[in-house]
Amino acid sequence: MTTTYDTPSAPAARASLPARLWRGRAEDAPWVRPAFLALLLATTLAYLWNLSASGYANSFYSAAVQAGSESWKAFFFGSLDAANAITVDKPPAALWPMALSVRLFGLGSWQILLPEVLMGVATVAVLYAAVRRRFGAGAGLIAGVVLALTPVAALMFRFNNPDALLALLMTVAVYCVLRALEQGAAKWLAWAGVAFGLAFLAKTLQAFLILPPLALVYAVCAPVGIGRRIGQLALAGLAMIVSAGWWVALVELWPASSRPYVGGSQTNSFLELTFGYNGLGRINGNETGSVGGGGRGGGQGGGWGETGIGRMLDDAVGGQVSWLLPAALILLVAGLVVTWRASRTDTARSAFLVWGGSLLMTVAVFSFMAGIFHEYYTVALAPYIAALVGMGASVLWEERTRFAASAALAVTVAATAVWGFVLLGRTPDWLPWLRWTVLVAGSLAALGLLLAGRMDRRIGLAVAGLGLAAGLAGPFAYTVATLGTGHQGSIVTAGPAGAAMGGRPGGGMRMGAGEMPGGPGGQWPGPGPGPGQAQGQMPGGPGGQVPGGAPGGTPPQGMPNGSGGDGNGNGNTGGRPTMEGGGGGGGMGGLLNGASVGSKAKAALLADADDYTWVAATIGAQNAASYQLATGKPVMAIGGFNGSDPSPTLAQFKQYVAQGKIHYFIGGSQGGPGGGNSEISAWVTSTFETVTVDGATFYDLTKKK
């Protein structure tokens, strides 16, 4: 293979901006730029469709966005409330675009989720640019379409978790590394370091998963001397440290008394959060402060699903991202075989190594991590899979006159069709005709591709198009189902109802009605029963209660069998934001979903609201977030997301009450594992008057019994 690059010609560079936007590069075929713009437009319209059905999506992050739009201090730290009691359990970079949008345009579903959509479109554009630069526009378009139609991508680029920004920045980082590999350009490697640093500020150590393969490929393949390669990698590392470290240093050096508590940590330290709960704890399962208290490792994944090499293909994850994963792996091997005899600095082989290394490293970590794992994490894989499919298909198509190449194309299409048939068979009552159509069309295309080298080009393209359509039919259908459904809560999945359970109730982390997350028999994830606890019972406050006030072993409200889901395991509410209610009943939310806030509860909180720093306090961030979003006023989330962080202590809470800073305590929960929150609950319930408002128990902290 010859190494070529697509570079702008002088006439194209001198053309007017509108002409360049439409025509693209002078050497491009007339269809290239219109096709690219059509891809971006179609992705934008698809991701915008039905966007507001998700309401505030994950109210945990939406509350932090609302707080950041009101307070620059909350914006900087990522606080859950504008009064800066506690932060989210991640760094705040993913919140910043949404908070700026809300600050400019007001609080609402579109204002929060539109930046996520734009990140999705930008990721498609960057991926296209990265692939087409070396492998041509056709390869770039295939990669862009595959990414846009990956179900978990369609989910997370319309949701307000940090994963959208992470996926964008990881794609940007790979693009920059590929540019650096072309000529050994230090500036592009430094920009890759900046992208990694910013990604760290979105989701901490997950941003560094692909650092080892990228650094290794550059160290071996860059077209400069070994000394310069090492120096450039050191410069990129410095850029990464600076782009992430400035914020970390400020938080760690800031006096703890004048900043919010670092949510998710047990010692009010961002470094502890980074290397503990959000770091090694995710690998070994020892997430101190997690539900169940950690220690669920043992190589089996505990309550978060079985670990092992097949995890990305199992009932819970397969339909989210794995439709073209077998194809990507086959095409990775094929691409490396085709480029095997190329020179050390060959950019085609380097591209396969970079994208392939990123895919394999991320798959390995996701497959064997014993700590908290959710299906939507796999959006990180989508750009790597898409790139390998576009690149590999292009390389084999160019080599199709060799039977080995055409056979590899045929095997790829056949394997994709068979795997699509299997995945669609996991929801047998949903579009039952589709899986047979995929299997038949893919089989016919595979047979045709065996003869691709002997066919007329137009016929060959038609056969290849049939194979591509067969491979994309399943993810396209899942993506349409995803776009048509609202998603709310902390655990969301793509596709039709039941897709992440293989069409069966009780199959993995996808939670249906009455199902607890995780282990055999639907047991609550935990290390096993403690003293006086039954198997599967959540450790907690008095009586072994779980956050949400339910008896031990029973799901809190707002989780399945509670008030926050649709019974389909999506965490959906049919498009109705759970924090908005009329005059009907309200009630507590839970660990994973928000509460339903009625008009009477909202009116009670807004009465004399300006006289208080926090209009209310409640245990657990999802509960607090719902009331905060309903009123627009700060609500203290005692114990952070899980209700298990030691903030505030009982002494601090008593001081806040004595100073008249908190109006109400909203009851119904007994505290998370390992925290002192049950002490706060016990003190409040024994000291202050109570009233039931819209189904929720309010304690007026200004009126003692």
Coordinates of C-alpha atoms in Angstrom, one line a residue, residues 17 27 30-31 38 57 65 82 113 120 162 171 191 266 268 279 284 375 465 492 519 522 593 598 651 654:
L17 CA -15.9 30.1 3.0
E27 CA -9.5 16.9 -5.3
P30 CA -18.5 16.1 -6.1
W31 CA -20.5 13.9 -3.7
A38 CA -25.8 15.3 5.1
A57 CA -32.6 13.0 32.4
V65 CA -26.1 22.2 36.2
A82 CA -25.8 26.8 44.7
L113 CA -29.4 18.2 26.7
G120 CA -22.4 13.8 19.6
P162 CA -20.2 12.8 31.6
T171 CA -11.9 10.8 19.7
W191 CA -2.8 18.8 21.7
Q266 CA -14.7 9.8 52.5
N268 CA -13.1 15.4 51.6
G279 CA -10.3 4.7 40.4
N284 CA -11.2 -4.3 42.2
E375 CA -24.0 -0.6 30.2
G465 CA -24.0 -1.8 0.2
V492 CA -30.3 3.9 31.5
G519 CA -26.7 -10.6 41.4
G522 CA -32.1 -10.1 42.1
N593 CA -34.2 8.0 40.5
G598 CA -46.2 17.9 43.9
A651 CA -22.6 18.3 64.8
K654 CA -27.1 20.8 64.2

